[in-house]
Coordinates of N, CA and C and ligand atoms in Angstrom, one line a residue:
M1 N -10.9 13.9 0.0 CA -10.4 13.1 1.3 C -9.8 12.1 0.7
P2 N -8.6 11.6 0.9 CA -8.0 10.4 0.4 C -8.7 9.2 1.1
D3 N -8.6 8.2 0.4 CA -9.3 6.8 1.1 C -8.1 6.0 1.6
L4 N -8.1 6.3 3.1 CA -7.0 5.8 3.9 C -7.7 4.3 4.5
K5 N -6.6 3.4 4.2 CA -7.0 2.1 4.7 C -5.9 1.5 5.6
T6 N -6.3 0.4 6.4 CA -5.2 -0.1 7.1 C -4.9 -1.6 6.5
F7 N -3.5 -1.8 6.4 CA -3.2 -3.1 5.7 C -2.1 -3.7 6.9
A8 N -2.1 -5.1 6.8 CA -1.2 -6.0 7.6 C -0.3 -6.6 6.4
V9 N 1.0 -6.4 6.7 CA 2.1 -6.9 5.7 C 2.9 -7.9 6.8
I10 N 2.7 -9.2 6.4 CA 3.3 -10.3 7.3 C 4.6 -10.5 6.5
G11 N 5.7 -10.2 7.0 CA 7.1 -10.3 6.4 C 7.3 -9.1 5.5
D12 N 7.4 -7.9 6.3 CA 7.8 -6.6 5.7 C 9.1 -6.0 5.8
S13 N 10.1 -6.8 6.5 CA 11.3 -6.3 6.7 C 12.3 -6.4 5.6
R14 N 12.0 -7.2 4.7 CA 12.9 -7.4 3.4 C 12.1 -7.8 2.2
G15 N 12.6 -7.7 1.0 CA 12.2 -8.3 -0.1 C 10.8 -7.5 -0.7
I16 N 10.0 -8.5 -1.2 CA 8.7 -8.1 -1.8 C 7.8 -7.3 -0.7
G17 N 7.8 -7.9 0.5 CA 6.9 -7.2 1.7 C 7.4 -6.0 2.0
E18 N 8.7 -5.8 2.1 CA 9.2 -4.2 2.2 C 8.9 -3.4 1.3
A19 N 8.8 -3.8 0.2 CA 8.3 -3.0 -1.1 C 7.0 -2.7 -1.1
I20 N 6.1 -3.7 -0.6 CA 4.7 -3.5 -0.6 C 4.5 -2.3 0.6
R21 N 5.2 -2.7 1.8 CA 5.1 -1.6 3.0 C 5.4 -0.3 2.4
L22 N 6.3 0.0 1.6 CA 6.9 1.3 1.3 C 5.8 1.9 0.4
Q23 N 5.3 1.2 -0.6 CA 4.3 1.6 -1.7 C 2.9 1.9 -0.9
L24 N 2.6 1.1 0.2 CA 1.3 1.4 0.9 C 1.4 2.9 1.7
L25 N 2.5 2.9 2.4 CA 2.9 4.1 3.2 C 2.9 5.3 2.1
E26 N 3.5 5.2 1.1 CA 3.5 6.3 0.1 C 2.1 6.8 -0.2
R27 N 1.2 5.8 -0.3 CA 0.0 6.2 -0.7 C -0.9 6.8 0.4
G28 N -0.3 6.8 1.6 CA -0.9 7.4 2.7 C -1.6 6.5 3.7
H29 N -1.5 5.1 3.2 CA -2.3 4.1 4.2 C -1.5 3.8 5.4
R30 N -2.4 3.4 6.4 CA -1.6 2.8 7.6 C -1.2 1.2 7.4
V31 N 0.0 0.9 7.8 CA 0.5 -0.5 7.7 C 1.0 -0.9 9.0
I32 N 0.4 -2.2 9.4 CA 1.0 -2.9 10.5 C 2.0 -4.0 10.0
G33 N 3.3 -3.9 10.1 CA 4.2 -4.8 9.5 C 4.7 -6.0 10.6
V34 N 4.8 -7.1 10.2 CA 5.1 -8.1 11.1 C 6.3 -8.9 10.4
S35 N 7.4 -9.1 11.3 CA 8.5 -10.0 10.8 C 9.2 -10.3 12.2
R36 N 10.2 -11.1 12.0 CA 11.1 -11.8 13.1 C 12.0 -10.7 13.6
T37 N 12.5 -9.9 12.7 CA 13.6 -9.0 13.0 C 13.1 -7.4 13.2
G38 N 11.9 -7.1 12.7 CA 11.4 -5.8 13.0 C 12.0 -4.8 11.9
V39 N 11.4 -3.5 11.9 CA 11.9 -2.5 11.0 C 12.0 -1.3 11.9
T40 N 13.1 -0.5 11.8 CA 13.4 0.6 12.8 C 12.8 2.1 12.4
T41 N 12.5 2.1 10.9 CA 11.9 3.3 10.4 C 10.7 3.9 11.2
A42 N 10.9 5.2 11.6 CA 9.8 5.9 12.4 C 8.9 6.5 11.2
H43 N 7.7 6.1 11.2 CA 6.7 6.7 10.3 C 5.4 6.8 10.9
E44 N 4.6 8.0 10.9 CA 3.5 8.1 11.7 C 2.3 7.1 11.4
N45 N 2.2 6.4 10.2 CA 1.1 5.5 9.8 C 1.8 4.1 10.0
Y46 N 2.9 4.0 10.5 CA 3.4 2.5 10.6 C 3.7 2.0 11.9
Q47 N 3.5 0.8 12.1 CA 3.7 -0.1 13.3 C 4.4 -1.4 13.0
S48 N 5.6 -1.5 13.5 CA 6.4 -2.8 13.2 C 6.2 -3.7 14.4
L49 N 5.8 -5.0 14.2 CA 5.6 -5.9 15.3 C 6.8 -7.0 15.0
I50 N 7.5 -7.2 15.9 CA 8.4 -8.6 15.9 C 7.7 -9.7 16.5
F51 N 7.6 -10.4 15.5 CA 6.8 -11.6 15.8 C 7.0 -12.9 14.8
D52 N 7.1 -14.1 15.3 CA 7.3 -15.2 14.3 C 6.0 -15.8 13.8
A53 N 5.5 -15.5 12.7 CA 4.0 -15.8 12.4 C 3.7 -17.1 11.9
V54 N 5.0 -17.9 11.8 CA 4.8 -19.4 11.5 C 4.8 -20.2 12.9
A55 N 5.7 -19.7 13.7 CA 5.5 -20.4 15.0 C 4.4 -20.2 15.8
H56 N 3.7 -18.9 15.8 CA 2.6 -18.7 16.5 C 1.5 -17.9 15.7
P57 N 0.3 -18.2 16.0 CA -0.7 -17.5 15.2 C -0.7 -15.9 15.4
C58 N -0.8 -15.3 14.4 CA -0.4 -13.7 14.5 C -1.7 -13.0 14.5
D59 N -2.2 -12.7 15.7 CA -3.6 -12.3 16.0 C -3.2 -10.7 16.1
L60 N -3.7 -9.8 15.1 CA -3.6 -8.3 15.2 C -4.7 -7.6 15.9
S61 N -5.6 -8.3 16.6 CA -6.8 -7.5 17.1 C -6.3 -6.6 18.2
N62 N -5.1 -6.6 18.7 CA -4.8 -5.6 19.7 C -4.4 -4.2 19.0
F63 N -4.1 -4.4 17.6 CA -3.4 -3.3 16.8 C -4.4 -2.6 16.0
A64 N -5.5 -3.2 15.7 CA -6.5 -2.6 14.6 C -7.8 -3.3 15.0
A65 N -9.1 -2.4 14.5 CA -10.2 -2.8 14.9 C -10.8 -3.6 13.5
S66 N -10.0 -3.1 12.3 CA -10.5 -3.7 11.1 C -9.2 -3.8 10.1
L67 N -9.3 -4.5 9.2 CA -8.0 -4.6 8.2 C -8.8 -4.7 6.9
N68 N -8.2 -3.7 6.0 CA -8.7 -3.6 4.7 C -7.9 -4.6 3.8
G69 N -6.8 -5.2 4.3 CA -5.9 -6.0 3.6 C -4.9 -6.7 4.3
L70 N -4.5 -8.0 3.8 CA -3.4 -8.7 4.4 C -2.7 -9.4 3.4
V71 N -1.3 -9.3 3.5 CA -0.3 -10.0 2.6 C 0.5 -10.7 3.5
Y72 N 0.7 -12.0 2.9 CA 1.4 -12.9 3.7 C 2.8 -13.2 2.9
C73 N 4.0 -12.8 3.3 CA 5.2 -12.9 2.4 C 6.1 -13.9 3.0
P74 N 6.1 -14.5 4.1 CA 7.1 -15.4 4.4 C 7.2 -16.6 3.4
G75 N 8.4 -17.0 2.9 CA 8.5 -18.0 2.0 C 9.9 -18.8 2.0
T76 N 10.2 -19.8 1.2 CA 11.3 -20.6 1.3 C 11.6 -20.8 -0.3
I77 N 12.9 -21.2 -0.5 CA 13.4 -21.9 -1.8 C 14.4 -22.9 -1.4
R78 N 14.0 -24.2 -1.5 CA 15.0 -25.2 -1.2 C 15.0 -25.9 -2.6
L79 N 16.0 -25.7 -3.5 CA 16.0 -26.5 -4.7 C 16.9 -27.6 -4.5
K80 N 16.4 -28.9 -4.6 CA 17.1 -30.1 -4.4 C 16.6 -31.3 -5.1
P81 N 17.4 -32.2 -5.6 CA 16.7 -33.2 -6.2 C 15.9 -34.0 -5.2
L82 N 14.8 -34.8 -5.6 CA 14.0 -35.5 -4.6 C 14.8 -36.4 -3.7
K83 N 15.8 -37.1 -4.3 CA 16.4 -38.1 -3.5 C 17.2 -37.5 -2.1
G84 N 17.5 -36.2 -2.3 CA 18.2 -35.4 -1.1 C 17.0 -34.8 -0.2
L85 N 15.8 -35.0 -0.5 CA 14.9 -34.3 0.4 C 14.3 -35.2 1.5
K86 N 14.2 -34.8 2.7 CA 13.8 -35.7 3.8 C 12.4 -35.1 4.1
R87 N 11.6 -36.0 4.8 CA 10.3 -35.7 5.3 C 10.2 -34.2 5.9
E88 N 11.2 -34.0 6.7 CA 11.0 -32.8 7.6 C 11.3 -31.5 6.6
H89 N 12.0 -31.6 5.4 CA 12.1 -30.7 4.5 C 10.7 -30.1 4.0
F90 N 10.0 -31.3 3.5 CA 8.7 -31.0 2.9 C 7.8 -30.3 4.0
L91 N 7.9 -30.8 5.3 CA 6.9 -30.3 6.4 C 7.3 -29.0 6.7
E92 N 8.5 -28.6 6.7 CA 9.0 -27.3 6.9 C 8.5 -26.1 5.8
E93 N 8.7 -26.7 4.5 CA 8.2 -25.7 3.6 C 6.7 -25.6 3.6
F94 N 6.1 -26.7 3.9 CA 4.6 -26.6 4.0 C 4.2 -25.6 5.1
D95 N 4.9 -25.8 6.2 CA 4.7 -24.9 7.4 C 4.8 -23.4 7.0
V96 N 6.0 -23.1 6.6 CA 6.2 -21.6 6.2 C 5.2 -21.0 5.2
N97 N 5.1 -21.8 4.2 CA 4.5 -21.1 3.0 C 2.9 -21.3 3.1
A98 N 2.5 -22.5 3.6 CA 1.0 -22.8 3.6 C 0.3 -22.6 4.9
L99 N 0.8 -23.4 5.9 CA 0.2 -23.3 7.3 C 0.3 -21.9 8.0
G100 N 1.4 -21.3 7.7 CA 1.6 -20.0 8.3 C 0.6 -18.9 7.9
A101 N 0.3 -19.1 6.5 CA -0.8 -18.3 6.0 C -2.0 -18.5 6.6
V102 N -2.2 -19.9 6.7 CA -3.6 -20.4 7.0 C -3.9 -19.9 8.6
Q103 N -3.0 -20.0 9.4 CA -3.0 -19.6 10.8 C -3.2 -18.1 11.0
T104 N -2.3 -17.3 10.0 CA -2.6 -15.8 10.0 C -3.9 -15.4 9.7
L105 N -4.3 -16.1 8.7 CA -5.8 -15.7 8.1 C -7.0 -16.1 9.3
Q106 N -6.8 -17.2 9.8 CA -7.8 -17.8 10.8 C -7.8 -16.6 11.8
S107 N -6.6 -16.2 12.3 CA -6.5 -15.3 13.6 C -7.1 -13.9 13.1
N108 N -7.1 -13.6 11.8 CA -7.4 -12.3 11.6 C -8.7 -12.2 10.7
A109 N -9.5 -13.4 10.6 CA -10.6 -13.4 9.7 C -11.6 -12.3 10.2
K110 N -11.9 -12.1 11.4 CA -12.8 -11.3 11.9 C -12.4 -9.8 11.6
L111 N -11.0 -9.4 11.8 CA -10.6 -8.1 11.3 C -10.9 -7.8 9.7
L112 N -10.8 -8.8 9.0 CA -11.0 -8.7 7.6 C -12.5 -8.4 7.3
Q113 N -13.2 -9.3 8.2 CA -14.7 -9.2 7.9 C -15.3 -7.7 8.3
N114 N -14.6 -7.2 9.3 CA -15.0 -6.0 9.9 C -14.9 -4.7 9.1
A115 N -13.9 -5.0 8.0 CA -13.9 -3.9 6.9 C -14.9 -3.8 5.9
D116 N -15.3 -2.8 5.4 CA -16.3 -2.7 4.4 C -16.0 -3.6 3.2
A117 N -14.7 -3.8 2.8 CA -14.3 -4.6 1.8 C -12.8 -5.0 2.2
A118 N -12.3 -6.2 1.9 CA -10.9 -6.4 2.3 C -10.4 -7.4 1.2
S119 N -9.1 -7.3 1.2 CA -8.3 -8.2 0.3 C -7.3 -8.8 0.7
V120 N -7.1 -10.0 0.5 CA -5.8 -10.7 0.8 C -5.1 -11.1 -0.2
V121 N -3.7 -11.1 -0.2 CA -2.7 -11.5 -1.1 C -1.7 -12.3 -0.6
L122 N -1.7 -13.6 -1.4 CA -0.8 -14.7 -0.9 C 0.3 -14.8 -2.0
F123 N 1.4 -15.6 -1.8 CA 2.5 -15.8 -2.6 C 2.6 -17.2 -3.1
S124 N 2.5 -17.6 -4.4 CA 2.8 -18.8 -4.9 C 4.2 -18.7 -5.6
T125 N 4.4 -19.6 -6.6 CA 5.6 -19.6 -7.4 C 5.4 -20.2 -8.8
V126 N 6.0 -19.5 -9.8 CA 5.8 -20.2 -11.3 C 5.9 -21.6 -11.3
A127 N 6.8 -22.3 -10.4 CA 7.1 -23.6 -10.3 C 6.0 -24.5 -10.0
V128 N 4.7 -24.0 -9.5 CA 3.6 -24.8 -9.5 C 2.9 -25.2 -10.8
Q129 N 2.8 -24.3 -11.6 CA 2.0 -24.6 -12.9 C 3.0 -24.9 -14.1
T130 N 4.3 -24.7 -13.8 CA 5.3 -25.1 -14.8 C 6.3 -26.0 -14.1
G131 N 6.5 -27.2 -14.6 CA 7.3 -28.1 -13.9 C 8.8 -27.7 -14.2
M132 N 9.5 -27.7 -13.0 CA 11.0 -27.2 -13.1 C 11.7 -28.4 -12.1
P133 N 12.9 -28.8 -12.6 CA 13.5 -29.8 -12.0 C 13.9 -29.1 -10.5
Y134 N 14.1 -30.0 -9.4 CA 14.6 -29.6 -8.2 C 13.5 -28.8 -7.4
H135 N 12.3 -28.6 -7.8 CA 11.4 -27.8 -7.0 C 10.2 -28.6 -6.4
T136 N 10.5 -29.9 -6.2 CA 9.3 -30.6 -5.7 C 8.7 -30.2 -4.3
S137 N 9.7 -29.8 -3.5 CA 9.1 -29.5 -2.1 C 8.5 -28.1 -2.1
I138 N 9.0 -27.1 -3.0 CA 8.5 -25.8 -2.9 C 7.2 -25.7 -3.7
A139 N 7.1 -26.6 -4.9 CA 6.0 -26.7 -5.8 C 4.8 -27.3 -4.9
M140 N 5.2 -28.2 -4.0 CA 4.0 -28.7 -3.3 C 3.4 -27.8 -2.3
A141 N 4.3 -27.2 -1.7 CA 3.9 -26.2 -0.6 C 3.1 -24.9 -1.2
K142 N 3.7 -24.5 -2.3 CA 2.8 -23.3 -2.9 C 1.7 -23.9 -3.7
G143 N 1.9 -25.2 -4.1 CA 0.4 -25.6 -4.7 C -0.7 -25.6 -3.8
A144 N -0.4 -25.9 -2.5 CA -1.3 -25.8 -1.4 C -1.8 -24.3 -1.3
V145 N -1.0 -23.3 -1.5 CA -1.2 -21.9 -1.3 C -2.2 -21.7 -2.4
E146 N -2.1 -22.3 -3.7 CA -2.9 -22.0 -4.7 C -4.5 -22.5 -4.4
G147 N -4.4 -23.7 -3.8 CA -5.6 -24.4 -3.4 C -6.3 -23.4 -2.4
L148 N -5.7 -23.1 -1.3 CA -6.1 -22.2 -0.4 C -6.6 -20.9 -0.9
T149 N -6.1 -20.4 -1.9 CA -6.4 -19.0 -2.5 C -7.9 -19.2 -3.2
R150 N -8.0 -20.2 -4.0 CA -9.2 -20.4 -4.6 C -10.6 -20.9 -3.7
S151 N -10.2 -21.7 -2.7 CA -11.1 -22.2 -1.9 C -11.6 -21.0 -0.9
L152 N -10.6 -20.3 -0.4 CA -11.1 -19.3 0.4 C -11.7 -18.0 -0.2
A153 N -11.4 -17.8 -1.4 CA -12.0 -16.7 -2.2 C -13.5 -17.1 -2.2
A154 N -13.8 -18.5 -2.6 CA -15.1 -18.8 -2.7 C -15.8 -18.5 -1.3
E155 N -15.1 -19.0 -0.3 CA -15.6 -19.1 1.0 C -16.0 -17.6 1.7
W156 N -15.0 -16.9 1.2 CA -15.1 -15.5 2.0 C -15.8 -14.4 1.1
A157 N -16.1 -14.8 0.0 CA -16.7 -13.9 -1.0 C -18.3 -13.7 -0.5
P158 N -19.0 -12.5 -0.5 CA -18.4 -11.3 -1.2 C -17.6 -10.5 -0.5
K159 N -17.4 -10.5 0.7 CA -16.9 -9.5 1.6 C -15.2 -9.4 1.4
V160 N -14.6 -10.4 1.4 CA -13.1 -10.5 1.3 C -12.6 -11.2 0.0
R161 N -11.9 -10.4 -0.7 CA -11.2 -11.2 -1.9 C -9.9 -11.8 -1.6
V162 N -9.6 -12.8 -2.2 CA -8.5 -13.6 -2.1 C -7.6 -13.8 -3.3
N163 N -6.6 -13.5 -3.6 CA -5.7 -13.7 -4.7 C -4.3 -14.0 -4.4
A164 N -3.6 -14.9 -5.4 CA -2.4 -15.0 -5.1 C -1.4 -14.6 -6.4
I165 N -0.1 -14.4 -6.1 CA 0.8 -13.9 -7.1 C 1.9 -15.1 -7.1
A166 N 2.2 -15.4 -8.4 CA 3.1 -16.5 -8.7 C 4.3 -16.0 -9.5
P167 N 5.5 -15.6 -8.6 CA 6.5 -14.9 -9.3 C 7.5 -16.0 -9.7
S168 N 8.3 -15.5 -11.0 CA 9.7 -16.3 -11.1 C 10.6 -15.7 -10.2
L169 N 11.8 -16.2 -10.4 CA 13.1 -15.5 -9.8 C 13.1 -14.0 -9.5
T170 N 13.0 -13.5 -8.4 CA 12.8 -12.2 -8.0 C 14.0 -11.7 -7.2
D171 N 14.5 -10.5 -7.5 CA 15.7 -10.0 -6.7 C 15.5 -9.7 -5.3
T172 N 15.5 -10.6 -4.6 CA 15.5 -10.2 -3.0 C 16.4 -11.2 -2.3
S173 N 16.4 -11.0 -0.9 CA 17.4 -11.8 -0.1 C 17.0 -13.4 -0.1
L174 N 15.8 -13.7 -0.4 CA 15.4 -15.1 -0.6 C 16.0 -15.8 -1.8
A175 N 16.3 -15.0 -2.7 CA 16.7 -15.5 -4.1 C 18.3 -15.2 -4.1
E176 N 18.9 -14.8 -3.2 CA 20.1 -14.3 -3.2 C 21.3 -15.3 -3.6
P177 N 21.0 -16.7 -3.2 CA 21.8 -17.8 -3.6 C 21.8 -18.0 -5.0
M178 N 20.7 -17.7 -5.7 CA 20.7 -17.8 -7.3 C 21.1 -16.7 -8.0
L179 N 21.5 -15.5 -7.2 CA 21.8 -14.3 -8.1 C 23.0 -13.7 -7.3
S180 N 23.9 -14.5 -6.8 CA 25.1 -14.1 -6.1 C 26.2 -13.6 -6.8
N181 N 26.2 -13.8 -8.1 CA 27.4 -13.3 -8.8 C 26.8 -12.8 -10.3
D182 N 27.6 -12.2 -11.2 CA 27.3 -11.7 -12.3 C 26.8 -12.7 -13.2
A183 N 27.6 -13.8 -13.2 CA 27.4 -15.1 -14.2 C 26.0 -15.6 -13.9
K184 N 25.6 -15.8 -12.6 CA 24.3 -16.3 -12.3 C 23.2 -15.4 -12.6
R185 N 23.5 -14.2 -12.3 CA 22.5 -13.1 -12.5 C 22.2 -13.1 -14.1
E186 N 23.2 -13.2 -15.0 CA 23.0 -13.0 -16.4 C 22.3 -14.3 -17.1
A187 N 22.8 -15.5 -16.2 CA 22.2 -16.7 -16.8 C 20.5 -16.8 -16.4
A188 N 20.4 -16.2 -15.3 CA 19.0 -16.2 -14.7 C 18.1 -15.4 -15.7
A189 N 18.7 -14.2 -15.9 CA 17.8 -13.2 -16.8 C 17.6 -13.9 -18.1
A190 N 18.6 -14.7 -18.7 CA 18.5 -14.9 -20.1 C 17.5 -16.2 -20.2
R191 N 17.2 -16.9 -19.1 CA 16.3 -17.8 -19.2 C 14.8 -17.5 -19.3
H192 N 14.6 -16.1 -19.1 CA 13.2 -15.5 -19.0 C 13.1 -14.8 -20.4
P193 N 11.9 -15.0 -21.0 CA 11.6 -14.3 -22.3 C 11.9 -12.8 -22.2
L194 N 11.5 -12.3 -21.1 CA 11.7 -10.8 -21.0 C 13.2 -10.4 -20.6
Q195 N 14.0 -11.4 -20.5 CA 15.5 -11.2 -20.4 C 15.9 -10.5 -19.0
T196 N 14.9 -10.7 -18.0 CA 15.4 -10.0 -16.7 C 14.6 -11.0 -15.6
V197 N 15.2 -10.7 -14.5 CA 14.6 -11.5 -13.2 C 13.6 -10.2 -12.7
G198 N 12.6 -10.6 -11.7 CA 11.8 -9.8 -11.1 C 12.4 -8.9 -10.3
S199 N 11.7 -7.8 -10.0 CA 12.2 -6.8 -9.0 C 11.1 -6.8 -7.9
A200 N 11.7 -6.5 -6.6 CA 10.7 -6.5 -5.5 C 9.6 -5.4 -5.8
A201 N 10.0 -4.4 -6.3 CA 9.0 -3.1 -6.5 C 8.0 -3.6 -7.5
G202 N 8.5 -4.2 -8.5 CA 7.5 -4.7 -9.5 C 6.4 -5.6 -9.1
L203 N 6.8 -6.6 -8.2 CA 6.0 -7.5 -7.6 C 5.0 -6.9 -6.7
A204 N 5.6 -5.9 -5.9 CA 4.9 -5.0 -4.9 C 3.8 -4.2 -5.6
S205 N 4.0 -3.8 -6.7 CA 3.1 -2.9 -7.5 C 1.8 -3.8 -7.9
L206 N 1.9 -5.2 -8.3 CA 1.0 -6.1 -8.4 C 0.0 -6.3 -7.1
A207 N 0.9 -6.4 -6.3 CA 0.1 -6.9 -4.8 C -0.6 -5.7 -4.4
T208 N -0.1 -4.3 -4.3 CA -0.9 -3.1 -4.1 C -2.1 -3.0 -4.9
W209 N -1.9 -3.4 -6.0 CA -3.1 -3.2 -7.0 C -4.2 -4.3 -6.6
L210 N -3.9 -5.4 -6.2 CA -4.6 -6.5 -5.8 C -5.4 -6.1 -4.6
L211 N -4.5 -5.3 -3.7 CA -5.0 -4.9 -2.4 C -6.1 -3.8 -2.4
G212 N -6.1 -3.1 -3.4 CA -6.7 -1.8 -3.5 C -8.3 -1.9 -4.2
S213 N -9.1 -0.9 -4.2 CA -10.4 -1.0 -4.7 C -10.3 -1.1 -6.2
E214 N -9.3 -0.7 -7.0 CA -9.2 -0.8 -8.4 C -9.4 -2.5 -8.8
A215 N -9.0 -3.3 -7.8 CA -9.2 -4.8 -8.3 C -10.4 -5.4 -7.6
A216 N -11.4 -4.5 -7.4 CA -12.6 -4.9 -6.6 C -13.3 -6.2 -7.3
F217 N -13.2 -6.2 -8.6 CA -13.9 -7.4 -9.3 C -13.1 -8.6 -9.4
V218 N -12.0 -8.6 -8.8 CA -11.1 -9.7 -8.8 C -10.8 -10.5 -7.7
T219 N -11.0 -11.9 -7.7 CA -10.9 -12.8 -6.6 C -10.7 -14.2 -7.1
G220 N -9.9 -15.0 -6.4 CA -9.7 -16.3 -6.6 C -8.8 -16.6 -7.7
Q221 N -7.9 -15.6 -8.0 CA -6.9 -15.5 -9.3 C -5.5 -15.8 -8.7
I222 N -4.8 -16.7 -9.6 CA -3.2 -16.7 -9.5 C -2.6 -15.8 -10.4
Y223 N -2.0 -14.8 -10.0 CA -1.3 -13.9 -11.2 C 0.0 -14.3 -11.2
A224 N 0.5 -14.7 -12.5 CA 1.8 -14.9 -12.9 C 2.6 -13.7 -13.0
A225 N 3.7 -13.5 -12.5 CA 4.6 -12.4 -12.8 C 5.9 -13.0 -12.8
D226 N 6.5 -13.5 -14.1 CA 7.3 -14.3 -14.3 C 8.2 -14.1 -15.4
G227 N 8.2 -13.0 -16.0 CA 9.0 -12.8 -17.1 C 8.8 -13.5 -18.4
G228 N 7.5 -14.1 -18.3 CA 7.0 -14.9 -19.5 C 7.6 -16.5 -19.4
I229 N 8.4 -16.8 -18.5 CA 9.0 -18.2 -18.4 C 7.9 -19.3 -18.3
G230 N 6.9 -19.0 -17.6 CA 5.8 -20.0 -17.4 C 5.0 -20.3 -18.5
S231 N 4.9 -19.4 -19.5 CA 4.0 -19.7 -20.4 C 4.5 -19.5 -22.0
L232 N 5.7 -18.9 -22.1 CA 6.2 -18.5 -23.5 C 7.4 -19.4 -23.9
R233 N 7.6 -19.8 -25.2 CA 8.8 -20.3 -25.6 C 9.4 -19.3 -26.5
K234 N 10.9 -19.3 -26.2 CA 11.5 -18.2 -27.2 C 12.8 -18.7 -27.6
Ligands
NAP305 N1 12.1 -13.9 -4.5 C1 11.9 -15.0 -5.4 O1 12.5 -15.3 -6.3 C2 10.5 -15.6 -5.3 C3 10.2 -16.6 -6.4 C4 9.0 -17.1 -6.1 C5 8.1 -16.9 -5.0 N2 8.5 -16.1 -4.1 C6 7.6 -15.9 -3.0 O2 7.4 -14.5 -2.7 C7 7.2 -14.3 -1.2 C8 8.0 -13.0 -0.9 O3 9.4 -13.5 -1.2 P1 10.6 -12.5 -0.9 O4 11.8 -13.0 -1.9 O5 10.5 -11.1 -0.7 O6 11.2 -13.2 0.5 P2 12.2 -12.6 1.5 O7 13.2 -11.8 0.9 O8 12.8 -14.0 2.2 O9 11.4 -11.9 2.5 C9 10.5 -12.7 3.4 C10 10.0 -11.8 4.5 O10 9.3 -12.4 5.5 C11 9.8 -12.3 6.8 N3 9.6 -13.6 7.4 C12 10.1 -14.9 7.1 N4 9.7 -15.8 8.0 C13 8.8 -15.3 8.8 C14 8.1 -15.6 10.1 N5 8.2 -16.8 10.4 N6 7.4 -14.9 10.8 C15 7.3 -13.4 10.3 N7 7.9 -13.0 9.3 C16 8.7 -13.7 8.5 C17 11.1 -11.9 6.5 O11 11.6 -11.1 7.6 P3 12.4 -11.7 8.9 O12 13.5 -12.6 8.5 O13 12.8 -10.5 9.5 O14 11.3 -12.5 9.7 C18 11.0 -11.1 5.3 O15 10.7 -9.8 5.8 C19 7.5 -15.6 -0.7 O16 6.3 -16.3 -0.2 C20 8.2 -16.4 -1.7 O17 8.1 -17.8 -1.5 C21 9.7 -15.4 -4.2

């Protein structure tokens, strides 16, 4: 009998969240997806909810009695020198990346506690642990996500594990401005010791591993998935 579970993927219409949804469904799990635009694919184990999880707390209790896992994917990339950033830019990045995750977790804490074991996956960025120019506002917002990850992992242990993934540049709609032509794409790949940018499917594989029972002994960790750029010199 396969081990079928229910997962919520916040931000599953595009990018890494879409790849996570596809991998979970392929393994036979039930997925509740949340995004502002929705997904039209019909799949018996899938429900797409159109909802702005940053503007409103995303309470899924009308759709599931328990959740084995929740992934929060909404994010931003605003790369600007400090002098060009206004207070509202910092607040907006904090809202989407950190507070949106917090309110989603608060709204669904009971559903996660209702499962025998549950796993939360959040997204940080390589630019928190490695200083990079023009990344102040996103590094601050994602730094908060890393603090949230460790604090909540302690608070919710042993029932609910909480981990985060810190990617470098990954080929999704969010990164499109940085990968919009061959020259940019080649330069971005060349900056990484592994000579490539990340793929949504690759990042999703790490997330689905963290969601599953194979990672049952792992909590409070920030996983770099960054082609080596955060820790290697080449
Ligand atoms: N791609 C990269 O290079 C990179 C690098 C470092 C870190 N990250 C982080 O990795 C995570 C995933 O990134 P990604 O590249 O897959 O992003 P993406 O391509 O922009 O996808 C984000 C997903 O979240 C949904 N979303 C955005 N705002 C939402 C909201 N308010 N309510 C509900 N859904 C919302 C989007 O769908 P709708 O527009 O339909 O709502 C989309 O499905 C993010 O946290 C990002 O910061 C990415």
